[in-house]
Amino acid sequence: MFARNRVATSEIVWRYGVPCLNIHRSLFDEVVRRGTAQAGAAAIDMVLYAELTSLRRFTAWLGTVRDVPGVPLVRRAVALSVEGVESPQESRLRFAWMFGAGLPEPLCNMDVHSTSGAFLARPDLFSPELGLIGEYDGEVHSGAAARGHDHTRVDRLRDHGLEVVSVVGGQLDEREVVKRLRAAARRAQRSQVERDWVLHGPNGPRPPLDWRIDARLSWLSSKRRELQLRDMPGPM
């Protein structure tokens, strides 16, 4: 069933002579279509990963929406979304991590280095408090060679005081994943291995998404910047 809602003129952009909804209204409608906060948050996560907008911009735009069904649902989805998730399955794993296993909210796709500066990993999910890593590996990791490489990588991380939970594509059964996450968190807390790692490494963290978007806008001509701002309206 499809619902017809009013669309503001400001929400329409033109692409190759075709009228389209801008990024924010399109994302709003997709979250509403999905029907749940977690599924909607996964959609938001992917738009952020594509750097089509930022949480700050989308939230500011959402504050201007009036008399459109679905606003409470979209607000709940925004509250669950984060910048840094790189796949829908990572979003699902993150929800299992926080709401199923009750673990601290993880960092997403942050570089981890040894204290000597060597790169160790860029884990999908990472809890610095626990020294716990969560990884969603696609089906490509199911082959023997890939599994051997993954085992070597896990051993290296454990040698540096990090516990790892890997979920291979097609195995994201939440109850089983929650059990594995809780068991890994207990192992991490009991571990006697010295924590030989630091976040980010010698180059520091990546600039935040808002900074990257604002920098990209500043490089555009005034005409192209105006077009971009129509597509993702928000504070500068």
C-alpha positions in Angstrom: 0.0 0.0 0.0 1.3 3.4 -0.9 0.5 6.7 1.0 0.4 10.0 -0.7 1.8 12.9 1.4 2.2 16.5 0.5 5.6 17.5 -0.8 7.0 21.0 -0.3 8.4 22.8 -3.3 11.7 23.1 -1.5 11.9 19.3 -1.3 11.9 18.9 -5.1 15.2 18.9 -7.1 15.6 18.4 -10.8 17.9 15.8 -12.3 18.2 15.7 -16.1 14.9 17.3 -16.5 13.1 14.9 -14.1 11.6 16.2 -10.8 13.0 14.2 -7.8 12.7 14.4 -4.0 15.8 15.8 -2.4 18.1 13.5 -0.3 16.5 14.3 3.1 12.9 13.8 2.0 13.8 10.6 0.1 15.5 9.3 3.2 12.6 10.3 5.4 10.2 8.3 3.1 12.5 5.3 3.0 12.7 5.2 6.8 8.9 5.4 7.0 8.6 2.7 4.4 10.8 0.3 6.3 8.5 0.7 9.3 10.9 0.1 12.3 13.5 2.3 14.0 16.3 -0.2 13.5 15.6 -0.9 9.9 15.3 2.9 9.3 18.5 3.6 11.1 20.3 1.1 8.8 19.0 3.2 5.9 20.3 6.4 7.4 23.6 4.7 8.2 24.1 3.9 4.5 23.2 7.5 3.3 25.8 8.8 5.8 28.4 6.3 4.5 27.8 7.6 1.0 28.4 11.1 2.4 25.2 12.4 0.9 24.4 14.2 4.1 25.3 14.2 7.8 23.3 13.5 10.9 23.5 17.2 11.9 22.0 18.3 8.5 19.3 15.6 8.4 18.3 16.3 12.1 18.1 20.0 11.4 15.9 19.4 8.3 13.7 17.0 10.3 13.1 19.7 12.8 11.3 21.7 10.0 9.0 18.9 9.0 5.4 19.5 10.0 2.2 17.5 9.5 3.8 14.5 7.8 3.0 11.0 9.1 6.1 9.2 10.4 8.1 11.9 12.1 8.2 10.1 15.5 9.5 7.0 13.8 12.2 8.9 11.8 13.3 10.6 15.0 13.7 7.2 16.7 15.7 6.0 13.8 18.0 9.0 13.8 18.7 8.4 17.5 19.9 4.9 16.7 22.0 5.9 13.7 25.7 6.8 13.7 28.3 8.0 11.2 30.9 5.3 10.4 28.9 2.2 9.7 29.7 0.8 6.3 27.1 -1.9 5.5 23.6 -2.8 6.6 24.9 -6.0 8.2 27.2 -3.9 10.3 24.2 -1.9 11.5 22.4 -5.2 12.5 25.6 -6.4 14.3 25.8 -3.1 16.1 22.2 -3.4 17.3 22.8 -7.0 18.5 25.9 -5.7 20.3 24.1 -2.9 22.1 20.5 -4.0 22.6 20.9 -7.8 22.6 24.2 -8.3 24.4 24.0 -5.0 26.4 27.6 -4.0 25.6 28.9 -0.4 25.6 28.1 1.5 22.4 31.0 0.6 20.0 33.1 2.8 17.8 32.6 2.0 14.1 35.5 1.5 11.6 38.2 3.3 13.6 41.8 2.4 12.9 43.7 0.5 15.7 47.5 0.5 15.9 50.0 -1.1 18.1 51.7 1.2 20.6 54.8 1.1 18.4 52.7 2.5 15.5 52.0 -0.6 13.4 48.5 -0.9 11.9 46.5 -3.7 13.4 43.0 -3.4 12.2 40.0 -1.3 11.2 37.3 -3.2 13.0 33.6 -2.8 12.1 32.8 -2.4 15.8 35.2 -1.7 18.7 34.9 -1.2 22.4 38.0 0.5 23.9 36.6 -0.1 27.4 36.5 -3.9 26.9 39.2 -4.4 24.3 36.5 -6.1 22.2 36.2 -6.2 18.4 33.2 -7.2 16.4 33.5 -8.0 12.7 30.9 -8.9 10.0 32.7 -10.8 7.2 31.0 -11.3 3.9 30.6 -14.6 2.2 34.0 -14.1 0.5 35.5 -15.0 3.9 34.0 -18.5 3.9 36.8 -20.0 1.7 39.6 -22.0 3.3 42.3 -19.4 2.3 40.3 -16.5 3.6 39.6 -18.4 6.9 43.3 -19.0 7.3 44.1 -15.4 6.8 41.4 -14.4 9.3 42.7 -16.8 11.9 46.2 -15.3 11.6 44.7 -11.8 12.0 42.7 -12.8 15.0 45.7 -14.4 16.7 47.7 -11.2 16.0 45.0 -9.0 17.6 44.7 -11.3 20.6 48.5 -11.1 21.1 47.9 -7.3 21.5 45.2 -7.7 24.1 42.1 -7.6 21.8 39.3 -10.1 21.8 37.5 -10.7 18.4 34.1 -11.9 17.4 33.7 -12.6 13.7 30.3 -13.2 12.0 30.5 -14.7 8.5 27.9 -13.7 5.9 24.7 -15.6 6.3 25.3 -16.4 10.0 23.8 -13.3 11.5 21.3 -15.1 13.8 20.9 -12.6 16.6 20.4 -15.0 19.5 23.6 -16.9 18.6 25.5 -13.7 18.0 24.4 -12.2 21.3 25.7 -15.4 23.1 29.0 -15.1 21.3 29.4 -11.4 22.1 28.7 -11.9 25.8 31.2 -14.8 26.0 33.8 -12.7 24.2 33.2 -9.8 26.5 33.8 -12.0 29.5 37.0 -13.4 28.0 38.2 -9.8 27.3 37.6 -8.9 30.9 39.5 -11.9 32.2 42.4 -11.6 29.8 45.8 -11.2 31.3 47.4 -10.1 28.0 48.8 -6.6 28.2 46.8 -4.1 26.0 49.4 -3.1 23.4 47.2 -0.9 21.2 46.0 2.6 20.6 43.2 4.2 18.6 43.8 6.1 15.4 47.6 5.7 15.1 50.2 8.3 14.2 47.9 10.3 11.8 45.1 10.8 14.2 41.4 10.3 13.6 39.7 10.9 10.3 38.0 14.3 10.1 34.3 14.1 11.0 31.7 13.8 8.3 30.3 17.3 8.8 33.8 18.7 8.3 34.3 16.7 5.1 30.9 17.8 3.7 31.4 21.4 4.5 34.9 21.3 3.0 33.5 19.8 -0.2 30.8 22.5 -0.4 33.4 25.2 0.0 35.3 23.9 -3.0 32.3 24.1 -5.3 31.3 27.0 -7.5 28.4 29.1 -6.1 26.0 27.6 -8.6 26.9 24.0 -7.8 26.9 24.7 -4.1 23.4 26.1 -4.3 22.3 22.9 -6.1 23.9 20.7 -3.4 22.3 22.7 -0.6 18.9 22.2 -2.2 19.6 18.4 -2.1 20.8 18.3 1.5 19.6 21.5 3.2 21.0 22.2 6.6 23.3 24.4 8.7 26.7 25.5 7.3 
